[in-house]
Amino acid sequence: VRQLLPTEAHEIDPLDLYPTLDRPTPPDRPWLIVNMIASADGATELDGVSGGLGGPADRLVFRAIRASSDWIVVGAGTVRAERYGPPRLPDGARDRRIARGLPADPRMAVVTGRFDLDPTMRLFAEKEPGEPRPLVVTGTSAPATRIEALVEAAEVVVLDDSRPTPAAILAELGSRGARVVLSEGGPSFNGQLASAGLIDELCLSVSPLVVGGPSSRIARAEESGAPLPLTLTHLLEQDSLLFARYVRT
Ligand SMILES: NC(=O)c1ccc[n+]([C@@H]2O[C@H](COP(=O)([O-])OP(=O)(O)OC[C@H]3O[C@@H](n4cnc5c(N)ncnc54)[C@H](OP(=O)(O)O)[C@@H]3O)[C@@H](O)[C@H]2O)c1
């Protein structure tokens, strides 16, 4: 992957870059990264999934950003649409994390209100012995029978609100030792993070496609919050895909 900013470099490995970047933990919560891919005209899905927007370089960057995080948090809509499996990094990335005193893989937290999740979904069914169960974060409106059906496959935490706020979700992960949390979306979860002003870092992959259509942009909410000013710290490129990394100004 070619680095264009902050300095030009012909061949860099995203795994050498992303996990080593400075992410000062805010005083009261973990550092929050949002990582999303969008087409050049802002679409975040093709036929309901994001896979058609990316390519091999995007997968490298995606994994490097995962390797930078303690926890991955994702909306249940994305887990259902993208058929999420357990978050396993390649061996090289795991070795480097272990050398830095971190667990081999980040942990995964799913946010849900309706609790339309079941143990046959890949994320739960493909867990291997010794791997921690995914965490499901929900609110008081979640149906008890659905929680009951998932308690063996997942660790469930019911926060004290009918629909937990993003701040409460981050606080929960912070209480479990998270210093860096990565949101992988989708747009409606990111929209809440944006409205609450909680985004510290945005990693945006721009795919060289014009998609049109009804797709959401990377963050969507009923009402806009105050715009969050960002500073571009890195820009990478491969195969006309751009990988921008911004931090909160
Ligand atoms: N381009 C990309 O990088 C990218 C990344 C991710 C996703 N996507 C695409 O985005 C689409 C899915 O996005 P989406 O916006 O529809 O869904 P989403 O944000 O992934 O999930 C929305 C769901 O998350 C749960 N949720 C969100 N906030 C919550 C809160 N505060 N409390 C409790 N539950 C909460 C709810 O689940 P329940 O319905 O279970 O209550 C809600 O329906 C898919 O097409 C996917 O392919 C693209």
PDB file of C-alpha atoms and ligand atoms in Angstrom:
ATOM      1  CA  VAL A   1       0.000   0.000   0.000  1.00  0.00           C
ATOM      2  CA  ARG A   2       1.361   3.454  -0.968  1.00  0.00           C
ATOM      3  CA  GLN A   3       1.467   6.185   1.657  1.00  0.00           C
ATOM      4  CA  LEU A   4       0.763   9.684   0.285  1.00  0.00           C
ATOM      5  CA  LEU A   5       0.564  11.605   3.588  1.00  0.00           C
ATOM      6  CA  PRO A   6       2.098  12.642   5.963  1.00  0.00           C
ATOM      7  CA  THR A   7       5.158  11.653   3.891  1.00  0.00           C
ATOM      8  CA  GLU A   8       5.411   9.647   0.682  1.00  0.00           C
ATOM      9  CA  ALA A   9       6.406   5.995   1.030  1.00  0.00           C
ATOM     10  CA  HIS A  10       6.109   3.433  -1.726  1.00  0.00           C
ATOM     11  CA  GLU A  11       5.370   0.233   0.104  1.00  0.00           C
ATOM     12  CA  ILE A  12       4.049   0.198   3.641  1.00  0.00           C
ATOM     13  CA  ASP A  13       2.330  -2.571   5.549  1.00  0.00           C
ATOM     14  CA  PRO A  14      -0.810  -1.170   7.231  1.00  0.00           C
ATOM     15  CA  LEU A  15      -0.079  -3.521  10.153  1.00  0.00           C
ATOM     16  CA  ASP A  16       3.167  -1.592  10.770  1.00  0.00           C
ATOM     17  CA  LEU A  17       1.255   1.684  10.818  1.00  0.00           C
ATOM     18  CA  TYR A  18      -2.211   1.627  12.393  1.00  0.00           C
ATOM     19  CA  PRO A  19      -1.545  -0.215  15.669  1.00  0.00           C
ATOM     20  CA  THR A  20       1.443   2.049  16.440  1.00  0.00           C
ATOM     21  CA  LEU A  21      -0.405   5.394  16.124  1.00  0.00           C
ATOM     22  CA  ASP A  22      -0.916   7.638  19.120  1.00  0.00           C
ATOM     23  CA  ARG A  23      -4.384   7.280  20.680  1.00  0.00           C
ATOM     24  CA  PRO A  24      -4.435   9.159  23.976  1.00  0.00           C
ATOM     25  CA  THR A  25      -7.225   7.772  26.131  1.00  0.00           C
ATOM     26  CA  PRO A  26      -9.764  10.501  26.998  1.00  0.00           C
ATOM     27  CA  PRO A  27     -10.141  10.968  30.780  1.00  0.00           C
ATOM     28  CA  ASP A  28     -13.614   9.461  31.097  1.00  0.00           C
ATOM     29  CA  ARG A  29     -14.024   6.874  28.342  1.00  0.00           C
ATOM     30  CA  PRO A  30     -12.090   4.827  25.748  1.00  0.00           C
ATOM     31  CA  TRP A  31     -10.725   6.350  22.515  1.00  0.00           C
ATOM     32  CA  LEU A  32     -13.257   5.694  19.752  1.00  0.00           C
ATOM     33  CA  ILE A  33     -12.360   4.844  16.148  1.00  0.00           C
ATOM     34  CA  VAL A  34     -14.988   4.571  13.408  1.00  0.00           C
ATOM     35  CA  ASN A  35     -13.923   2.555  10.365  1.00  0.00           C
ATOM     36  CA  MET A  36     -16.118   2.541   7.261  1.00  0.00           C
ATOM     37  CA  ILE A  37     -15.838   2.102   3.499  1.00  0.00           C
ATOM     38  CA  ALA A  38     -17.840   4.232   1.085  1.00  0.00           C
ATOM     39  CA  SER A  39     -18.025   4.566  -2.691  1.00  0.00           C
ATOM     40  CA  ALA A  40     -16.779   7.817  -4.221  1.00  0.00           C
ATOM     41  CA  ASP A  41     -20.405   9.063  -4.089  1.00  0.00           C
ATOM     42  CA  GLY A  42     -20.853   8.016  -0.462  1.00  0.00           C
ATOM     43  CA  ALA A  43     -22.701   4.666  -0.694  1.00  0.00           C
ATOM     44  CA  THR A  44     -21.919   2.231   2.114  1.00  0.00           C
ATOM     45  CA  GLU A  45     -23.462  -0.910   0.644  1.00  0.00           C
ATOM     46  CA  LEU A  46     -23.999  -2.663  -2.656  1.00  0.00           C
ATOM     47  CA  ASP A  47     -26.961  -5.049  -2.663  1.00  0.00           C
ATOM     48  CA  GLY A  48     -27.144  -4.818   1.121  1.00  0.00           C
ATOM     49  CA  VAL A  49     -23.495  -5.570   1.959  1.00  0.00           C
ATOM     50  CA  SER A  50     -20.237  -3.614   1.918  1.00  0.00           C
ATOM     51  CA  GLY A  51     -18.061  -6.394   0.403  1.00  0.00           C
ATOM     52  CA  GLY A  52     -18.442  -5.194  -3.208  1.00  0.00           C
ATOM     53  CA  LEU A  53     -16.926  -1.817  -2.342  1.00  0.00           C
ATOM     54  CA  GLY A  54     -13.563  -3.101  -1.126  1.00  0.00           C
ATOM     55  CA  GLY A  55     -10.696  -5.212  -2.415  1.00  0.00           C
ATOM     56  CA  PRO A  56      -7.492  -6.819  -1.149  1.00  0.00           C
ATOM     57  CA  ALA A  57      -5.967  -3.544   0.109  1.00  0.00           C
ATOM     58  CA  ASP A  58      -9.137  -2.712   1.995  1.00  0.00           C
ATOM     59  CA  ARG A  59      -8.989  -6.056   3.742  1.00  0.00           C
ATOM     60  CA  LEU A  60      -5.380  -5.347   4.829  1.00  0.00           C
ATOM     61  CA  VAL A  61      -6.325  -1.943   6.228  1.00  0.00           C
ATOM     62  CA  PHE A  62      -9.496  -3.340   7.838  1.00  0.00           C
ATOM     63  CA  ARG A  63      -7.460  -5.936   9.726  1.00  0.00           C
ATOM     64  CA  ALA A  64      -4.771  -3.431  10.722  1.00  0.00           C
ATOM     65  CA  ILE A  65      -7.434  -1.183  12.256  1.00  0.00           C
ATOM     66  CA  ARG A  66      -8.941  -4.157  14.073  1.00  0.00           C
ATOM     67  CA  ALA A  67      -5.453  -4.997  15.346  1.00  0.00           C
ATOM     68  CA  SER A  68      -5.337  -1.476  16.847  1.00  0.00           C
ATOM     69  CA  SER A  69      -8.395  -1.985  19.052  1.00  0.00           C
ATOM     70  CA  ASP A  70      -9.256  -3.668  22.352  1.00  0.00           C
ATOM     71  CA  TRP A  71     -12.951  -3.998  21.540  1.00  0.00           C
ATOM     72  CA  ILE A  72     -14.961  -3.880  18.313  1.00  0.00           C
ATOM     73  CA  VAL A  73     -18.514  -2.608  18.669  1.00  0.00           C
ATOM     74  CA  VAL A  74     -21.098  -3.080  15.971  1.00  0.00           C
ATOM     75  CA  GLY A  75     -24.835  -2.593  15.521  1.00  0.00           C
ATOM     76  CA  ALA A  76     -26.960  -5.720  15.258  1.00  0.00           C
ATOM     77  CA  GLY A  77     -28.081  -4.623  11.771  1.00  0.00           C
ATOM     78  CA  THR A  78     -24.517  -5.007  10.495  1.00  0.00           C
ATOM     79  CA  VAL A  79     -24.035  -8.381  12.216  1.00  0.00           C
ATOM     80  CA  ARG A  80     -27.203  -9.624  10.487  1.00  0.00           C
ATOM     81  CA  ALA A  81     -26.502  -8.071   7.047  1.00  0.00           C
ATOM     82  CA  GLU A  82     -22.804  -8.917   6.873  1.00  0.00           C
ATOM     83  CA  ARG A  83     -23.096 -12.333   8.541  1.00  0.00           C
ATOM     84  CA  TYR A  84     -20.329 -11.413  11.001  1.00  0.00           C
ATOM     85  CA  GLY A  85     -18.098 -14.189  12.331  1.00  0.00           C
ATOM     86  CA  PRO A  86     -15.717 -14.098  15.322  1.00  0.00           C
ATOM     87  CA  PRO A  87     -13.030 -11.379  14.956  1.00  0.00           C
ATOM     88  CA  ARG A  88      -9.872 -13.389  14.267  1.00  0.00           C
ATOM     89  CA  LEU A  89      -6.694 -11.650  13.160  1.00  0.00           C
ATOM     90  CA  PRO A  90      -4.013 -13.283  10.993  1.00  0.00           C
ATOM     91  CA  ASP A  91      -1.134 -14.913  12.905  1.00  0.00           C
ATOM     92  CA  GLY A  92       1.350 -12.080  12.217  1.00  0.00           C
ATOM     93  CA  ALA A  93      -1.006  -9.517  13.710  1.00  0.00           C
ATOM     94  CA  ARG A  94      -1.725 -11.744  16.695  1.00  0.00           C
ATOM     95  CA  ASP A  95       1.983 -12.248  17.436  1.00  0.00           C
ATOM     96  CA  ARG A  96       2.538  -8.502  17.473  1.00  0.00           C
ATOM     97  CA  ARG A  97      -0.401  -7.929  19.803  1.00  0.00           C
ATOM     98  CA  ILE A  98       0.792 -10.615  22.185  1.00  0.00           C
ATOM     99  CA  ALA A  99       4.259  -8.995  22.163  1.00  0.00           C
ATOM    100  CA  ARG A 100       2.560  -5.715  23.179  1.00  0.00           C
ATOM    101  CA  GLY A 101       0.837  -7.483  26.082  1.00  0.00           C
ATOM    102  CA  LEU A 102      -2.606  -7.553  24.423  1.00  0.00           C
ATOM    103  CA  PRO A 103      -4.945 -10.509  23.854  1.00  0.00           C
ATOM    104  CA  ALA A 104      -4.416 -12.119  20.423  1.00  0.00           C
ATOM    105  CA  ASP A 105      -7.714 -10.793  19.074  1.00  0.00           C
ATOM    106  CA  PRO A 106      -9.927  -7.843  19.991  1.00  0.00           C
ATOM    107  CA  ARG A 107     -13.260  -8.713  21.575  1.00  0.00           C
ATOM    108  CA  MET A 108     -16.585  -8.113  19.870  1.00  0.00           C
ATOM    109  CA  ALA A 109     -19.611  -6.324  21.321  1.00  0.00           C
ATOM    110  CA  VAL A 110     -22.958  -6.271  19.500  1.00  0.00           C
ATOM    111  CA  VAL A 111     -25.519  -3.581  20.294  1.00  0.00           C
ATOM    112  CA  THR A 112     -29.183  -4.524  20.032  1.00  0.00           C
ATOM    113  CA  GLY A 113     -32.550  -3.297  21.250  1.00  0.00           C
ATOM    114  CA  ARG A 114     -34.978  -5.849  19.768  1.00  0.00           C
ATOM    115  CA  PHE A 115     -32.525  -8.725  20.378  1.00  0.00           C
ATOM    116  CA  ASP A 116     -33.188 -10.273  16.983  1.00  0.00           C
ATOM    117  CA  LEU A 117     -30.106 -12.482  17.353  1.00  0.00           C
ATOM    118  CA  ASP A 118     -29.863 -16.232  17.729  1.00  0.00           C
ATOM    119  CA  PRO A 119     -27.188 -18.821  18.559  1.00  0.00           C
ATOM    120  CA  THR A 120     -27.025 -20.176  14.993  1.00  0.00           C
ATOM    121  CA  MET A 121     -25.543 -16.895  13.712  1.00  0.00           C
ATOM    122  CA  ARG A 122     -21.871 -17.246  12.705  1.00  0.00           C
ATOM    123  CA  LEU A 123     -20.633 -14.867  15.391  1.00  0.00           C
ATOM    124  CA  PHE A 124     -21.962 -17.179  18.092  1.00  0.00           C
ATOM    125  CA  ALA A 125     -21.895 -20.588  16.393  1.00  0.00           C
ATOM    126  CA  GLU A 126     -18.284 -20.399  15.162  1.00  0.00           C
ATOM    127  CA  LYS A 127     -16.685 -19.543  18.490  1.00  0.00           C
ATOM    128  CA  GLU A 128     -13.780 -21.885  19.195  1.00  0.00           C
ATOM    129  CA  PRO A 129     -12.918 -23.376  22.580  1.00  0.00           C
ATOM    130  CA  GLY A 130     -10.874 -20.917  24.625  1.00  0.00           C
ATOM    131  CA  GLU A 131     -12.203 -17.869  22.768  1.00  0.00           C
ATOM    132  CA  PRO A 132     -14.285 -15.454  24.832  1.00  0.00           C
ATOM    133  CA  ARG A 133     -17.969 -15.273  24.007  1.00  0.00           C
ATOM    134  CA  PRO A 134     -19.123 -12.159  22.170  1.00  0.00           C
ATOM    135  CA  LEU A 135     -20.707  -9.528  24.382  1.00  0.00           C
ATOM    136  CA  VAL A 136     -24.261  -8.454  23.555  1.00  0.00           C
ATOM    137  CA  VAL A 137     -25.172  -5.051  24.952  1.00  0.00           C
ATOM    138  CA  THR A 138     -28.858  -4.341  25.196  1.00  0.00           C
ATOM    139  CA  GLY A 139     -31.453  -2.347  27.122  1.00  0.00           C
ATOM    140  CA  THR A 140     -34.394  -3.031  29.368  1.00  0.00           C
ATOM    141  CA  SER A 141     -36.823  -3.410  26.445  1.00  0.00           C
ATOM    142  CA  ALA A 142     -35.088  -6.581  25.168  1.00  0.00           C
ATOM    143  CA  PRO A 143     -37.474  -9.573  25.341  1.00  0.00           C
ATOM    144  CA  ALA A 144     -36.421 -11.899  28.190  1.00  0.00           C
ATOM    145  CA  THR A 145     -37.070 -15.057  26.139  1.00  0.00           C
ATOM    146  CA  ARG A 146     -34.619 -13.907  23.461  1.00  0.00           C
ATOM    147  CA  ILE A 147     -31.956 -13.110  26.039  1.00  0.00           C
ATOM    148  CA  GLU A 148     -32.523 -16.543  27.609  1.00  0.00           C
ATOM    149  CA  ALA A 149     -31.963 -18.241  24.239  1.00  0.00           C
ATOM    150  CA  LEU A 150     -28.549 -16.588  23.834  1.00  0.00           C
ATOM    151  CA  VAL A 151     -27.025 -16.705  27.306  1.00  0.00           C
ATOM    152  CA  GLU A 152     -24.876 -19.729  26.601  1.00  0.00           C
ATOM    153  CA  ALA A 153     -23.547 -18.453  23.279  1.00  0.00           C
ATOM    154  CA  ALA A 154     -22.981 -14.864  24.388  1.00  0.00           C
ATOM    155  CA  GLU A 155     -22.348 -12.779  27.457  1.00  0.00           C
ATOM    156  CA  VAL A 156     -25.345 -10.465  27.742  1.00  0.00           C
ATOM    157  CA  VAL A 157     -25.327  -7.160  29.568  1.00  0.00           C
ATOM    158  CA  VAL A 158     -28.585  -5.262  30.051  1.00  0.00           C
ATOM    159  CA  LEU A 159     -27.908  -1.563  30.558  1.00  0.00           C
ATOM    160  CA  ASP A 160     -30.225   0.568  32.626  1.00  0.00           C
ATOM    161  CA  ASP A 161     -32.157   2.198  29.783  1.00  0.00           C
ATOM    162  CA  SER A 162     -34.732   0.929  27.289  1.00  0.00           C
ATOM    163  CA  ARG A 163     -32.261   1.756  24.515  1.00  0.00           C
ATOM    164  CA  PRO A 164     -28.694   2.242  25.758  1.00  0.00           C
ATOM    165  CA  THR A 165     -26.952   5.450  24.771  1.00  0.00           C
ATOM    166  CA  PRO A 166     -23.601   5.279  22.973  1.00  0.00           C
ATOM    167  CA  ALA A 167     -21.989   6.907  26.027  1.00  0.00           C
ATOM    168  CA  ALA A 168     -23.338   4.136  28.285  1.00  0.00           C
ATOM    169  CA  ILE A 169     -22.129   1.481  25.833  1.00  0.00           C
ATOM    170  CA  LEU A 170     -18.629   3.001  25.767  1.00  0.00           C
ATOM    171  CA  ALA A 171     -18.635   3.282  29.570  1.00  0.00           C
ATOM    172  CA  GLU A 172     -19.503  -0.418  29.793  1.00  0.00           C
ATOM    173  CA  LEU A 173     -16.562  -1.330  27.548  1.00  0.00           C
ATOM    174  CA  GLY A 174     -14.314   1.058  29.485  1.00  0.00           C
ATOM    175  CA  SER A 175     -15.270  -0.713  32.709  1.00  0.00           C
ATOM    176  CA  ARG A 176     -14.007  -3.921  31.072  1.00  0.00           C
ATOM    177  CA  GLY A 177     -10.602  -2.367  30.469  1.00  0.00           C
ATOM    178  CA  ALA A 178     -11.061  -1.103  26.897  1.00  0.00           C
ATOM    179  CA  ARG A 179      -8.770   1.778  26.024  1.00  0.00           C
ATOM    180  CA  VAL A 180      -9.409   1.749  22.267  1.00  0.00           C
ATOM    181  CA  VAL A 181     -12.853   0.848  20.891  1.00  0.00           C
ATOM    182  CA  LEU A 182     -13.504   0.418  17.170  1.00  0.00           C
ATOM    183  CA  SER A 183     -16.972   0.948  15.731  1.00  0.00           C
ATOM    184  CA  GLU A 184     -17.529  -0.900  12.469  1.00  0.00           C
ATOM    185  CA  GLY A 185     -20.935   0.682  12.039  1.00  0.00           C
ATOM    186  CA  GLY A 186     -23.367   0.496  10.618  1.00  0.00           C
ATOM    187  CA  PRO A 187     -24.571   3.935   9.655  1.00  0.00           C
ATOM    188  CA  SER A 188     -27.346   4.127  12.258  1.00  0.00           C
ATOM    189  CA  PHE A 189     -25.022   3.219  15.143  1.00  0.00           C
ATOM    190  CA  ASN A 190     -22.377   5.628  13.807  1.00  0.00           C
ATOM    191  CA  GLY A 191     -25.043   8.337  13.536  1.00  0.00           C
ATOM    192  CA  GLN A 192     -25.612   8.100  17.284  1.00  0.00           C
ATOM    193  CA  LEU A 193     -21.864   8.242  17.956  1.00  0.00           C
ATOM    194  CA  ALA A 194     -21.605  11.339  15.750  1.00  0.00           C
ATOM    195  CA  SER A 195     -24.599  13.078  17.369  1.00  0.00           C
ATOM    196  CA  ALA A 196     -23.101  12.391  20.799  1.00  0.00           C
ATOM    197  CA  GLY A 197     -19.735  13.849  19.683  1.00  0.00           C
ATOM    198  CA  LEU A 198     -17.906  10.644  20.621  1.00  0.00           C
ATOM    199  CA  ILE A 199     -15.801  10.029  17.495  1.00  0.00           C
ATOM    200  CA  ASP A 200     -12.059  10.528  18.116  1.00  0.00           C
ATOM    201  CA  GLU A 201     -10.781   8.972  14.878  1.00  0.00           C
ATOM    202  CA  LEU A 202     -12.395   8.274  11.512  1.00  0.00           C
ATOM    203  CA  CYS A 203     -10.812   5.742   9.173  1.00  0.00           C
ATOM    204  CA  LEU A 204     -12.565   6.130   5.838  1.00  0.00           C
ATOM    205  CA  SER A 205     -11.861   3.966   2.813  1.00  0.00           C
ATOM    206  CA  VAL A 206     -13.049   5.557  -0.428  1.00  0.00           C
ATOM    207  CA  SER A 207     -13.768   3.067  -3.170  1.00  0.00           C
ATOM    208  CA  PRO A 208     -13.349   4.152  -6.818  1.00  0.00           C
ATOM    209  CA  LEU A 209     -17.009   3.492  -7.713  1.00  0.00           C
ATOM    210  CA  VAL A 210     -20.102   5.588  -8.304  1.00  0.00           C
ATOM    211  CA  VAL A 211     -23.044   3.608  -6.954  1.00  0.00           C
ATOM    212  CA  GLY A 212     -26.055   5.957  -6.795  1.00  0.00           C
ATOM    213  CA  GLY A 213     -29.073   4.250  -5.240  1.00  0.00           C
ATOM    214  CA  PRO A 214     -30.622   4.586  -1.790  1.00  0.00           C
ATOM    215  CA  SER A 215     -27.621   3.581   0.356  1.00  0.00           C
ATOM    216  CA  SER A 216     -26.972   5.321   3.674  1.00  0.00           C
ATOM    217  CA  ARG A 217     -23.878   7.391   4.099  1.00  0.00           C
ATOM    218  CA  ILE A 218     -21.378   6.381   6.791  1.00  0.00           C
ATOM    219  CA  ALA A 219     -23.342   7.980   9.650  1.00  0.00           C
ATOM    220  CA  ARG A 220     -27.066   8.668   9.640  1.00  0.00           C
ATOM    221  CA  ALA A 221     -29.439   9.972  12.285  1.00  0.00           C
ATOM    222  CA  GLU A 222     -32.820  11.704  12.372  1.00  0.00           C
ATOM    223  CA  GLU A 223     -31.229  14.914  13.578  1.00  0.00           C
ATOM    224  CA  SER A 224     -27.790  16.395  13.014  1.00  0.00           C
ATOM    225  CA  GLY A 225     -25.484  17.106  15.921  1.00  0.00           C
ATOM    226  CA  ALA A 226     -22.821  19.789  15.843  1.00  0.00           C
ATOM    227  CA  PRO A 227     -20.399  19.064  12.962  1.00  0.00           C
ATOM    228  CA  LEU A 228     -17.228  17.445  14.254  1.00  0.00           C
ATOM    229  CA  PRO A 229     -14.066  19.067  12.827  1.00  0.00           C
ATOM    230  CA  LEU A 230     -11.402  16.564  11.760  1.00  0.00           C
ATOM    231  CA  THR A 231      -7.727  16.722  10.820  1.00  0.00           C
ATOM    232  CA  LEU A 232      -6.298  14.411   8.161  1.00  0.00           C
ATOM    233  CA  THR A 233      -3.257  12.595   9.578  1.00  0.00           C
ATOM    234  CA  HIS A 234      -2.683   9.860   6.977  1.00  0.00           C
ATOM    235  CA  LEU A 235      -3.647   9.086   3.403  1.00  0.00           C
ATOM    236  CA  LEU A 236      -2.840   5.748   1.772  1.00  0.00           C
ATOM    237  CA  GLU A 237      -3.661   4.473  -1.719  1.00  0.00           C
ATOM    238  CA  GLN A 238      -3.789   1.222  -3.604  1.00  0.00           C
ATOM    239  CA  ASP A 239      -5.681   0.290  -6.780  1.00  0.00           C
ATOM    240  CA  SER A 240      -7.364   3.751  -6.710  1.00  0.00           C
ATOM    241  CA  LEU A 241      -8.843   3.038  -3.267  1.00  0.00           C
ATOM    242  CA  LEU A 242      -8.010   5.821  -0.794  1.00  0.00           C
ATOM    243  CA  PHE A 243      -7.560   5.174   2.914  1.00  0.00           C
ATOM    244  CA  ALA A 244      -7.924   8.358   4.929  1.00  0.00           C
ATOM    245  CA  ARG A 245      -7.312   8.582   8.652  1.00  0.00           C
ATOM    246  CA  TYR A 246      -8.691  11.622  10.443  1.00  0.00           C
ATOM    247  CA  VAL A 247      -8.578  12.527  14.111  1.00  0.00           C
ATOM    248  CA  ARG A 248     -10.773  14.948  15.991  1.00  0.00           C
ATOM    249  CA  THR A 249      -9.246  18.424  15.664  1.00  0.00           C
TER     250      THR A 249
HETATM  251  N1  LIG B   1     -19.539   0.375   4.263  1.00  0.00           N
HETATM  252  C1  LIG B   1     -19.246  -0.046   5.477  1.00  0.00           C
HETATM  253  O1  LIG B   1     -18.102   0.081   5.935  1.00  0.00           O
HETATM  254  C2  LIG B   1     -20.327  -0.685   6.310  1.00  0.00           C
HETATM  255  C3  LIG B   1     -20.062  -1.010   7.641  1.00  0.00           C
HETATM  256  C4  LIG B   1     -21.095  -1.555   8.412  1.00  0.00           C
HETATM  257  C5  LIG B   1     -22.333  -1.778   7.843  1.00  0.00           C
HETATM  258  N2  LIG B   1     -22.536  -1.458   6.548  1.00  0.00           N
HETATM  259  C6  LIG B   1     -23.853  -1.688   5.929  1.00  0.00           C
HETATM  260  O2  LIG B   1     -24.812  -0.969   6.692  1.00  0.00           O
HETATM  261  C7  LIG B   1     -26.039  -1.698   6.719  1.00  0.00           C
HETATM  262  C8  LIG B   1     -26.478  -1.893   8.169  1.00  0.00           C
HETATM  263  O3  LIG B   1     -26.452  -0.679   8.808  1.00  0.00           O
HETATM  264  P1  LIG B   1     -27.663  -0.134   9.689  1.00  0.00           P
HETATM  265  O4  LIG B   1     -27.421   1.319   9.892  1.00  0.00           O
HETATM  266  O5  LIG B   1     -28.936  -0.588   9.069  1.00  0.00           O
HETATM  267  O6  LIG B   1     -27.486  -0.965  11.001  1.00  0.00           O
HETATM  268  P2  LIG B   1     -26.511  -0.941  12.280  1.00  0.00           P
HETATM  269  O7  LIG B   1     -26.174   0.442  12.686  1.00  0.00           O
HETATM  270  O8  LIG B   1     -25.409  -1.922  12.067  1.00  0.00           O
HETATM  271  O9  LIG B   1     -27.477  -1.610  13.312  1.00  0.00           O
HETATM  272  C9  LIG B   1     -28.668  -0.990  13.703  1.00  0.00           C
HETATM  273  C10 LIG B   1     -29.207  -1.851  14.795  1.00  0.00           C
HETATM  274  O10 LIG B   1     -28.295  -1.833  15.876  1.00  0.00           O
HETATM  275  C11 LIG B   1     -29.010  -1.841  17.096  1.00  0.00           C
HETATM  276  N3  LIG B   1     -28.748  -0.576  17.754  1.00  0.00           N
HETATM  277  C12 LIG B   1     -28.144   0.525  17.257  1.00  0.00           C
HETATM  278  N4  LIG B   1     -28.035   1.467  18.192  1.00  0.00           N
HETATM  279  C13 LIG B   1     -28.598   0.953  19.311  1.00  0.00           C
HETATM  280  C14 LIG B   1     -28.778   1.446  20.622  1.00  0.00           C
HETATM  281  N5  LIG B   1     -28.390   2.670  20.986  1.00  0.00           N
HETATM  282  N6  LIG B   1     -29.374   0.638  21.528  1.00  0.00           N
HETATM  283  C15 LIG B   1     -29.779  -0.599  21.192  1.00  0.00           C
HETATM  284  N7  LIG B   1     -29.632  -1.114  19.956  1.00  0.00           N
HETATM  285  C16 LIG B   1     -29.041  -0.345  19.030  1.00  0.00           C
HETATM  286  C17 LIG B   1     -30.452  -2.029  16.723  1.00  0.00           C
HETATM  287  O11 LIG B   1     -30.589  -3.431  16.661  1.00  0.00           O
HETATM  288  P3  LIG B   1     -31.960  -4.259  16.775  1.00  0.00           P
HETATM  289  O12 LIG B   1     -32.645  -4.024  15.464  1.00  0.00           O
HETATM  290  O13 LIG B   1     -31.519  -5.661  16.975  1.00  0.00           O
HETATM  291  O14 LIG B   1     -32.699  -3.661  17.933  1.00  0.00           O
HETATM  292  C18 LIG B   1     -30.539  -1.393  15.352  1.00  0.00           C
HETATM  293  O15 LIG B   1     -31.597  -1.855  14.573  1.00  0.00           O
HETATM  294  C19 LIG B   1     -25.804  -2.999   6.005  1.00  0.00           C
HETATM  295  O16 LIG B   1     -26.242  -2.878   4.675  1.00  0.00           O
HETATM  296  C20 LIG B   1     -24.287  -3.125   6.021  1.00  0.00           C
HETATM  297  O17 LIG B   1     -23.821  -3.847   4.926  1.00  0.00           O
HETATM  298  C21 LIG B   1     -21.572  -0.917   5.769  1.00  0.00           C
END
